[in-house]
Coordinates of C-alpha atoms and ligand atoms in Angstrom, one line a residue:
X1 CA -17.4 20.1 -4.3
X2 CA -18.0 20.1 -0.6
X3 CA -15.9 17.2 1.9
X4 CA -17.8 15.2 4.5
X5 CA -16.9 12.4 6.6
X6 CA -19.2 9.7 6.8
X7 CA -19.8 6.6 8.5
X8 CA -18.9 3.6 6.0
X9 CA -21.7 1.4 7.6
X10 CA -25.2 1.2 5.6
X11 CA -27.4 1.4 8.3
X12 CA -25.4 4.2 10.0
X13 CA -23.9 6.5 7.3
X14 CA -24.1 9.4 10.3
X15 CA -22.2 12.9 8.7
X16 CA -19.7 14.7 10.1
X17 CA -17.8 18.3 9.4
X18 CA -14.4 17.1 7.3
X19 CA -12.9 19.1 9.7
X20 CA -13.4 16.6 13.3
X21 CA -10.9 14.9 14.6
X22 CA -12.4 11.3 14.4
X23 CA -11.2 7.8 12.9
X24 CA -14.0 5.8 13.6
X25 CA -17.9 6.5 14.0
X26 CA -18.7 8.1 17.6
X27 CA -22.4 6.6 16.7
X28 CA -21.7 3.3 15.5
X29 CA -18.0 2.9 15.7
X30 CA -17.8 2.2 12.1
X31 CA -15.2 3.1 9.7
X32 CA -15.1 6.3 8.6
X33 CA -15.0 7.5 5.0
X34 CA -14.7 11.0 2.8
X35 CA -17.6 11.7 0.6
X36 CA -17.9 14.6 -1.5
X37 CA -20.8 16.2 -3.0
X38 CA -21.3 18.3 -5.9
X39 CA -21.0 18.9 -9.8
X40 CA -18.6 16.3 -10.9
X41 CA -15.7 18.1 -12.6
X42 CA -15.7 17.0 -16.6
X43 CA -14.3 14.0 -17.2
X44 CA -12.2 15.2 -20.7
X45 CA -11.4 18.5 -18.9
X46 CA -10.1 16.9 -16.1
X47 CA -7.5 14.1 -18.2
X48 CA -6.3 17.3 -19.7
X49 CA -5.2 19.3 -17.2
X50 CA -3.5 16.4 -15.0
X51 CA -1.4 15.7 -18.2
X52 CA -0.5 19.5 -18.7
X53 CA 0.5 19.3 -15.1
X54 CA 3.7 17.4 -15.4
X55 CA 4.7 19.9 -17.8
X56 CA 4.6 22.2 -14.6
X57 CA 7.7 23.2 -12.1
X58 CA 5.5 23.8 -9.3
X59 CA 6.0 21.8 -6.4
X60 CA 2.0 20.5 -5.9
X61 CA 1.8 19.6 -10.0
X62 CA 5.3 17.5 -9.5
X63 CA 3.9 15.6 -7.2
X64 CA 2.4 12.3 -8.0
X65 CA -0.6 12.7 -6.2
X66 CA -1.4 16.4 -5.7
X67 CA -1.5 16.7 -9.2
X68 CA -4.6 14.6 -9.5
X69 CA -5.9 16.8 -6.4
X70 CA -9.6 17.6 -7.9
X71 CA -10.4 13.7 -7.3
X72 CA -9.7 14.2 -3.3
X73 CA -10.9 17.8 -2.8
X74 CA -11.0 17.8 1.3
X75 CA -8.6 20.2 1.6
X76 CA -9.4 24.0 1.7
X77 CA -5.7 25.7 1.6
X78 CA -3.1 23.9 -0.2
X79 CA -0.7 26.0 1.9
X80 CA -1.0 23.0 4.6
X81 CA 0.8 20.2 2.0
X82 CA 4.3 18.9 2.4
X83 CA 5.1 17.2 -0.9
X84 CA 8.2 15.4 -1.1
X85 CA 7.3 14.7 -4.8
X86 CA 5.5 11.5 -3.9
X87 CA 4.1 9.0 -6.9
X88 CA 5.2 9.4 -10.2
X89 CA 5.9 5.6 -10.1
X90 CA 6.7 3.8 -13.1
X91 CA 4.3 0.9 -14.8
X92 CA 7.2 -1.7 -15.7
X93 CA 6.8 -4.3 -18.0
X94 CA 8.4 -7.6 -17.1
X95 CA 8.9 -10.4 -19.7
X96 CA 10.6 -13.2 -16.7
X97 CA 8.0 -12.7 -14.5
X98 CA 4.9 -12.9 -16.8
X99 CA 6.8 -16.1 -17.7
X100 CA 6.7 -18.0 -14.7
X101 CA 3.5 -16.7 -13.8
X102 CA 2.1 -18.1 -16.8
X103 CA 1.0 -15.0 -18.8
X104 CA 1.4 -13.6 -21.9
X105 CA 2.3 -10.3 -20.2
X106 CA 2.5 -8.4 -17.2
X107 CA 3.4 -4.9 -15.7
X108 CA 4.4 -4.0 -12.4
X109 CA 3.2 -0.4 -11.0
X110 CA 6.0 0.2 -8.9
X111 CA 5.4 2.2 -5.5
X112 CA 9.2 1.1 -4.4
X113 CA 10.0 4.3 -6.7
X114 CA 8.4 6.6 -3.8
X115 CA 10.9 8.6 -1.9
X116 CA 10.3 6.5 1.7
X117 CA 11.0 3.8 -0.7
X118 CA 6.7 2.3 -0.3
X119 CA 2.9 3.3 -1.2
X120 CA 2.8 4.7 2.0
X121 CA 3.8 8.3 0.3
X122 CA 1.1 8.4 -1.3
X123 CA -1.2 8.4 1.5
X124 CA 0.9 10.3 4.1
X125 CA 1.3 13.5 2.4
X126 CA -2.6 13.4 2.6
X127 CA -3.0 12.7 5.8
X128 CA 0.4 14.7 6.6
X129 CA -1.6 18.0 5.1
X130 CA -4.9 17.3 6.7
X131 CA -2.5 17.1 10.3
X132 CA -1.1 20.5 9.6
X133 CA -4.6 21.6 8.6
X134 CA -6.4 21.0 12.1
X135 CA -3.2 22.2 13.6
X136 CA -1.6 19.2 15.2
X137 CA 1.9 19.3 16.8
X138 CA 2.5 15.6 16.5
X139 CA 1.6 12.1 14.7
X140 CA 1.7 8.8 15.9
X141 CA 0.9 5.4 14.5
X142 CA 1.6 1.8 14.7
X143 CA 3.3 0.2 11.7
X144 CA 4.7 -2.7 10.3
X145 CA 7.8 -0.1 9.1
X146 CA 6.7 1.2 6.2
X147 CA 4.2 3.7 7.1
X148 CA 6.4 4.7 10.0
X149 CA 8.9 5.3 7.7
X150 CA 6.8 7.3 5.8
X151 CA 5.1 9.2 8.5
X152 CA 8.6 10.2 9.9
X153 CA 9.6 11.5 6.8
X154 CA 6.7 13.7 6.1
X155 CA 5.9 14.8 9.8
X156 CA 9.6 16.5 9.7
X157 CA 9.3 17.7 6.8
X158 CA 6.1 19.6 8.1
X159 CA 8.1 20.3 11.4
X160 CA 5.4 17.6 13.0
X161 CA 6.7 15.8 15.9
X162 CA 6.4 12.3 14.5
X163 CA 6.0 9.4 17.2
X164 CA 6.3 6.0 16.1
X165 CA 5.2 2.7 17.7
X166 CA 6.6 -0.7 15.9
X167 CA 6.4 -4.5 16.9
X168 CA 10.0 -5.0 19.2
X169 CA 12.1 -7.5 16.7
X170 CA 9.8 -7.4 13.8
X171 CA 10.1 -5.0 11.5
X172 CA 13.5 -4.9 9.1
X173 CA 16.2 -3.1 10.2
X174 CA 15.8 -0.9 6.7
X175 CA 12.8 0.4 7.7
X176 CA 13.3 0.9 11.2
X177 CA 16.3 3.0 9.7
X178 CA 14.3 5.4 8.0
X179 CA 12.6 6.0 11.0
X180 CA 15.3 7.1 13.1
X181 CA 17.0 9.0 10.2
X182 CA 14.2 11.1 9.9
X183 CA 13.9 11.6 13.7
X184 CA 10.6 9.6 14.9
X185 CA 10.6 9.3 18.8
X186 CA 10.8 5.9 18.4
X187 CA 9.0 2.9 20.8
X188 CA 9.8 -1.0 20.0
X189 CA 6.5 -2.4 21.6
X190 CA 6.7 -6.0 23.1
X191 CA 3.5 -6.8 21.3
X192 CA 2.2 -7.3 17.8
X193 CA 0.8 -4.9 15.2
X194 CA -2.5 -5.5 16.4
X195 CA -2.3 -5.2 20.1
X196 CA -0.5 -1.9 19.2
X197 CA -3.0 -0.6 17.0
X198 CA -5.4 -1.2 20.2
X199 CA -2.5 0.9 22.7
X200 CA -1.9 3.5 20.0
X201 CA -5.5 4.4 19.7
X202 CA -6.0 4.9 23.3
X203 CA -2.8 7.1 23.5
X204 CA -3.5 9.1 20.7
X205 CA -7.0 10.1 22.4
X206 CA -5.2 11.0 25.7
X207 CA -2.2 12.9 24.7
X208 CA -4.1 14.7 21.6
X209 CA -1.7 13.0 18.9
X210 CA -3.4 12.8 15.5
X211 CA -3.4 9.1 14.6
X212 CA -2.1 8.2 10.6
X213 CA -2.7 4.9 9.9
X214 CA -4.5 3.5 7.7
X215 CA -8.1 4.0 9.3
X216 CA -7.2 7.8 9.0
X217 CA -9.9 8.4 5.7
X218 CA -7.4 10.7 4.5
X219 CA -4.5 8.7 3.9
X220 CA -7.1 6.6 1.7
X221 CA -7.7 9.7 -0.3
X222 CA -3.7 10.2 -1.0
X223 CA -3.8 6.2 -1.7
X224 CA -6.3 6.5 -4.2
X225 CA -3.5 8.7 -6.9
X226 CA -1.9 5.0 -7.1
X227 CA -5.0 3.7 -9.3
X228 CA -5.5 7.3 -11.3
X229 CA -1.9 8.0 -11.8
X230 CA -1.9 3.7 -13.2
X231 CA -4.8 4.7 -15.2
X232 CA -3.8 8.0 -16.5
X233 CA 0.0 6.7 -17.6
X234 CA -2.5 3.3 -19.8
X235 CA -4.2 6.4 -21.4
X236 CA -7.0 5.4 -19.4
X237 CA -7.0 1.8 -20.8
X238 CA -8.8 -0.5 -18.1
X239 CA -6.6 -3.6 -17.3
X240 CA -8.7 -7.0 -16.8
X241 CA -7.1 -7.3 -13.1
X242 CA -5.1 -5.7 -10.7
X243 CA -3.1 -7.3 -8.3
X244 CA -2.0 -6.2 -4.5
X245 CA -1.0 -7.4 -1.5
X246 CA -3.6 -7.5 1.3
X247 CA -2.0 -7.0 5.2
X248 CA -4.2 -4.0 7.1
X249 CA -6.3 -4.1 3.9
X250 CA -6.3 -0.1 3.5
X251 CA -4.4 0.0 0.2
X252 CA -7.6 -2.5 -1.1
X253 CA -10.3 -0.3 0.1
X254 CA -8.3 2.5 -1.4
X255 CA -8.0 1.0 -4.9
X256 CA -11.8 -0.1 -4.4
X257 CA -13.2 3.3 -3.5
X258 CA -10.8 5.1 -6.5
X259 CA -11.8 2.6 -9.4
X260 CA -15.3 3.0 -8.3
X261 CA -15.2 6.9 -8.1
X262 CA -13.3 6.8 -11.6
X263 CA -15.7 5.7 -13.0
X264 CA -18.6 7.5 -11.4
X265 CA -17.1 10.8 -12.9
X266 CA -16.7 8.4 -16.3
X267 CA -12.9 8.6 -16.0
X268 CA -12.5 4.8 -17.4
X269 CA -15.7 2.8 -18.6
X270 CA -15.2 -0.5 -16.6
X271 CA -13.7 -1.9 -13.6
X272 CA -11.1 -4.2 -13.2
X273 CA -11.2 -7.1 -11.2
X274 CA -9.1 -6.7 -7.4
X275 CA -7.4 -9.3 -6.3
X276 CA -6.1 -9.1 -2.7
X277 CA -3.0 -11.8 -2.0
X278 CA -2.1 -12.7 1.8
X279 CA 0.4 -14.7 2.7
X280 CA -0.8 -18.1 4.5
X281 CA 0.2 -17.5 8.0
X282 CA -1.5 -14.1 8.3
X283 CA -4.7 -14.8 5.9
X284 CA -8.0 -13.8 8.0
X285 CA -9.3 -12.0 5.2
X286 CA -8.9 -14.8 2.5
X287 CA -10.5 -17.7 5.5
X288 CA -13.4 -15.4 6.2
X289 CA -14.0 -15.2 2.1
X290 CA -13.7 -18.6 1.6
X291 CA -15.9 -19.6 4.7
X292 CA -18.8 -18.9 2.8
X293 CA -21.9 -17.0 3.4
X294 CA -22.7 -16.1 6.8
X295 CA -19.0 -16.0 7.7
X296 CA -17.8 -14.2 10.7
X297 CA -14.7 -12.1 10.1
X298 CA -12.3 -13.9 12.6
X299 CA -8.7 -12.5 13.5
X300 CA -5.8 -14.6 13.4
X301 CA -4.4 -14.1 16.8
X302 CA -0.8 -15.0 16.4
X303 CA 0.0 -13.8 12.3
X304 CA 2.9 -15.2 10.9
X305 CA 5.3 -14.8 7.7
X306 CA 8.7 -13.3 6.6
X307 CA 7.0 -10.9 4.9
X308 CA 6.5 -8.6 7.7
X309 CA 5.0 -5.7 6.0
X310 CA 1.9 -8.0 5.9
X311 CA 2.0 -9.5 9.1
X312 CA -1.1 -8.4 10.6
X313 CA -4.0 -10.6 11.7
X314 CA -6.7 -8.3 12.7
X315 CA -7.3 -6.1 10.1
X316 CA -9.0 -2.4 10.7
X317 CA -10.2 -2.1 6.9
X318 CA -12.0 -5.5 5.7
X319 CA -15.3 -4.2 5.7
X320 CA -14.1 -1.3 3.5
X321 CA -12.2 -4.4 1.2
X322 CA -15.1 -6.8 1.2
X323 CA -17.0 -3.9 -0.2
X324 CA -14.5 -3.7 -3.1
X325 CA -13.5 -7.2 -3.9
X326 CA -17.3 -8.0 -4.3
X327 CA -17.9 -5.2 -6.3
X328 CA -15.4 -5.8 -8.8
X329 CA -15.4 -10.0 -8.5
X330 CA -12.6 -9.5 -7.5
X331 CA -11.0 -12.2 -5.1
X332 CA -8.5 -13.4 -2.3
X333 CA -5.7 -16.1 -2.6
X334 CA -2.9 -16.8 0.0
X335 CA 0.6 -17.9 -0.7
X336 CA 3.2 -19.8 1.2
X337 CA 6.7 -18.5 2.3
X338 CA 8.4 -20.5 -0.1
X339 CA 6.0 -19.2 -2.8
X340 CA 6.7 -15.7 -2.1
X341 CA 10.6 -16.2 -1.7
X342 CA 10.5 -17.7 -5.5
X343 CA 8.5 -15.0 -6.9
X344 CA 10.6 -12.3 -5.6
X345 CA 13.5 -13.6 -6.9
X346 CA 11.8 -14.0 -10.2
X347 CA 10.9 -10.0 -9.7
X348 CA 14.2 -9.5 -8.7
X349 CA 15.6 -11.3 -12.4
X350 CA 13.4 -8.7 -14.1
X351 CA 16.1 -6.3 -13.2
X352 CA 13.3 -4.5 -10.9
X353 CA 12.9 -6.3 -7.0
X354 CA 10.6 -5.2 -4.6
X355 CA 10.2 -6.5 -1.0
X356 CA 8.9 -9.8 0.7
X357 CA 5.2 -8.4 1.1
X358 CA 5.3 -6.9 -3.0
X359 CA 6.2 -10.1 -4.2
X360 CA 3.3 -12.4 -2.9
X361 CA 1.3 -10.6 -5.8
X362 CA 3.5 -12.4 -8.5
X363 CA 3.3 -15.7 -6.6
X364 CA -0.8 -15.2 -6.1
X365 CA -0.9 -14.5 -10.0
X366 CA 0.9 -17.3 -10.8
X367 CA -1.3 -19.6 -8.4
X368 CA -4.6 -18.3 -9.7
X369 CA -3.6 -18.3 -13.1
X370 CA -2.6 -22.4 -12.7
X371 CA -5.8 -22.5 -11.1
X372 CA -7.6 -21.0 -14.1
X373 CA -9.1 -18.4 -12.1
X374 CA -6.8 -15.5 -13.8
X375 CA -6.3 -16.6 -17.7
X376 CA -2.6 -16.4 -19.5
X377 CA -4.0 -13.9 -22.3
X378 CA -5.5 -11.2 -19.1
X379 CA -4.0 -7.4 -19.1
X380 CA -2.4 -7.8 -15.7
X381 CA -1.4 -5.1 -13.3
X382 CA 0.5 -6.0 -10.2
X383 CA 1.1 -3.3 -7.4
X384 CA 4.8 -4.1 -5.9
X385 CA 4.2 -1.7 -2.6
X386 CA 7.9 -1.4 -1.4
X387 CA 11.4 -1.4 -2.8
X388 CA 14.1 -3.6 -2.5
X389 CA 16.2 -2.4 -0.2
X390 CA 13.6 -2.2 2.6
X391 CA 14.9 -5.6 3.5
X392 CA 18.5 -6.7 2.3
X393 CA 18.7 -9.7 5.3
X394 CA 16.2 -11.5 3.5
X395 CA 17.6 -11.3 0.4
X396 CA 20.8 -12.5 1.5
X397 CA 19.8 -15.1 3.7
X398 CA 17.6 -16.4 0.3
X399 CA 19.8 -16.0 -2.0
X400 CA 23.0 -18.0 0.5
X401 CA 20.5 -20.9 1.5
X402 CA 19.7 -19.5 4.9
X403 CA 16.4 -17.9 4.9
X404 CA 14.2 -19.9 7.5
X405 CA 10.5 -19.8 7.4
X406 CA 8.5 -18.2 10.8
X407 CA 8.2 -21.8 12.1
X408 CA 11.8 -22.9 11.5
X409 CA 11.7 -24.8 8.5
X410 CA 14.1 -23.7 6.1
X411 CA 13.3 -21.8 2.5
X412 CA 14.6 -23.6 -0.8
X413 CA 17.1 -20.8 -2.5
X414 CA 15.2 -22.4 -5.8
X415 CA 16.7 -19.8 -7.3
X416 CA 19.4 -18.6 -5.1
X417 CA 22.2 -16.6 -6.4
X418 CA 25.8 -16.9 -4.4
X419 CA 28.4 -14.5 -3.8
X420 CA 31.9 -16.6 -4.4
X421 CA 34.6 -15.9 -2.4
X422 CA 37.9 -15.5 -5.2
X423 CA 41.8 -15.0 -4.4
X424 CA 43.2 -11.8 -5.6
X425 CA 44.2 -14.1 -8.3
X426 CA 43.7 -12.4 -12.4
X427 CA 44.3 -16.0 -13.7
X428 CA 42.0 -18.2 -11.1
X429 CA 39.9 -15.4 -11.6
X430 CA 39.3 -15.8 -15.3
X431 CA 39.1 -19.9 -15.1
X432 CA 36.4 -19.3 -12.9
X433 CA 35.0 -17.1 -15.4
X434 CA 35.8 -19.1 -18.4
X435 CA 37.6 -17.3 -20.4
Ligands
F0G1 N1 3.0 -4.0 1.2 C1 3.8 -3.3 2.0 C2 5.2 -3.2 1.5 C3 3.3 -2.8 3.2 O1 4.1 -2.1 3.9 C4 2.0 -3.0 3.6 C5 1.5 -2.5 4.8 C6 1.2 -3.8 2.7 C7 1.7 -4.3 1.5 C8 -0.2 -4.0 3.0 O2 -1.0 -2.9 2.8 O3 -2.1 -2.8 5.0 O4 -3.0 -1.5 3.1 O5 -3.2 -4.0 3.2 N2 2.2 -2.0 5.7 C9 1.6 -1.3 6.9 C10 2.7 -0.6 7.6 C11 0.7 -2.1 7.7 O6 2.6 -0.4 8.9 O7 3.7 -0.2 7.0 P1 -2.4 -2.8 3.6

């Protein structure tokens, strides 16, 4: 099949060689999206030999995403791919949480499992290859932490130097970790994300840096293994809805774009239903949907939760995710800070955790499926996009009563979990314990 970029807007859809350094449209400024043209490979064929493949040792079958590489073909050499054996993230069935979210059943695709610990890895050793492909000596982009932890990891690995730019004081100290372990130039920006994005952009253009967030196309193609991998480990089994977490919205349009092209090449039979969860104090996707027709998108200018991964109020991708949520019927809910802080723990009591941001998908499903909107007998799929170590201060400060919201108010520990402080004491010890 042959790769083009092409401009994501209808009445633009200009073409360009896969092979141009571009992130938006230089006609129209429009988002920018990989097409390919061709024979379809066969749809039987192609289930086959991605299942054969984890029999395999070599390094591009191992991974979780290369090995489903016919359904992203814009690379010409494989030789450019750094695989640090990204995907292969388990589908995890959780009797608690369906529980309090009011379902019979539910299962959590886990992207925590990925080696920078988020989705992100899926993505970056995309647009990580594509870098090394057009030659590029360093990355940049702007992040929330997890895609700079991510880009770090796999622009060293490549020998890329990677050059990071995060919001100064908001971003958790696990992530920013990461970072500097895997030796990211490093610049704490006194502005938000989206302010950033705005900087990052223009430096990227001047200094000939190749930019890797989200509106790179070809960290959308790497993102797209999360739904064929879900769907290839169901037997290609089509759940009734799957459930993420919406901040810069790139993860959306890449779910959107993959279910879509599954079943174009008749890879599943149906789509399921997207729906996108924001938390309350960074929602401009779920206002401008439930403005109502003739909506204009508006940003929230000062976005605010805990759950910083999603703390974004201007974001690059919602024409891509409006696409995708209206052609599933799908749809967008928002949760409040003490919503998510519940839910987590409830994820957390399932023996599996995630991080702030993952958890506002169990809170969304449980407030949809109160509404009626989701119902208790649906095949659910929630997306948890980062692990639970990313952010340990949370936790604690949940957990020991402490956890205050982004305006001050504090967080119920509803189901807060203490550490006691014992003597070294056998027999105090065991009272405690009751025995
Ligand atoms: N969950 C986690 C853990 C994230 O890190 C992000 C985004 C999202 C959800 C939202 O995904 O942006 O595709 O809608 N983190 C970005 C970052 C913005 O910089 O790491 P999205």
């Amino acid at each position: 099949m042959t790769a083009e970029l092409i401009c994501f807007e209808r009445a633009c859809r200009a073409r360009y060689a896969i092979t141009e350094v571009l992130y938006n449209c230089p006609k129209c400024g429009g988002l920018l999206e990989a097409v390919y043209e061709g024979a379809v490979p066969d749809a039987g064929q192609m289930k086959k030999t991605w299942r054969e493949r984890r029999m395999s040792n070599a390094p591009l079958d191992q991974s979780g995403v290369w090995r489903y590489r016919e359904f992203f073909p814009f690379l010409d050499d494989y030789r450019h791919v750094v695989t640090l054996r990204e995907g292969n993230t388990p589908v995890l069935d959780a009797p608690v949480a369906a529980a309090y979210a009011g379902l019979k059943r539910i299962a959590f695709k886990h992207q925590g499992f990925n080696p920078t610990g988020s989705f992100k890895d899926n993505g970056m050793t995309c647009g990580a290859a594509q870098a090394m492909r057009l030659g590029m000596k360093r990355v940049a982009c702007v992040s929330t932490g997890n895609t700079s932890a991510s880009m770090a990891a796999y622009a060293s690995a490549a020998g890329m130097q990677p050059v990071i730019f995060i919001p100064h004081g908001n971003i958790s100290y696990g992530k920013l970790a990461q970072a500097l372990e895997y030796g990211a130039r490093t610049l704490q920006v006194e502005a938000n994300f989206d302010q950033i994005l705005a900087l990052v952009r223009v430096l990227a253009e001047r200094l000939g840096i190749y930019l890797l967030n989200s509106i790179n196309p070809f960290r959308i193609e790497g993102q797209k293994s999360i739904m064929v991998e879900l769907m290839d480990q169901r037997d290609w089994r089509v759940p009734d809805w799957i459930v993420l977490p919406g901040g810069n919205l790139g993860n959306t349009s890449a779910f959107g774009k993959a279910l879509r092209e599954m079943k174009e090449w008749g890879l599943i039979d149906r789509l399921p239903r997207l729906a996108v969860i924001q938390a309350e104090g960074s929602a401009p996707f779920y206002e401008f949907l439930h403005k109502g027709a003739g909506a204009v998108f508006t940003p929230v200018e000062h976005p605010k939760t805990l759950a910083t991964a999603i703390k974004i109020g201007d974001p690059v991708s919602w024409p891509k995710a409006l696409l995708e949520v209206t052609t599933t019927g799908g749809l967008v809910e928002k949760v409040s800070e003490q919503e998510i802080a519940d839910a987590k723990a409830q994820i957390g009591l399932c023996g599996i955790g995630c991080e702030p941001a993952s958890a506002a998908t169990l809170a969304g499903i449980r407030k949809l499926v109160s509404a009626g909107a989701i119902d208790g007998e649906a095949d659910v799929v929630a997306v948890l996009t980062g692990n639970v170590l990313k952010d340990p201060d949370y936790i604690y400060h949940y957990h020991t009563g402490q956890l205050k919201g982004p305006d001050g108010a504090g967080i119920r520990a509803t189901f807060g979990n203490q550490p006691v402080v014992v003597p070294n004491d056998a027999e105090r010890i065991a009272a405690l314990l009751g025995a």
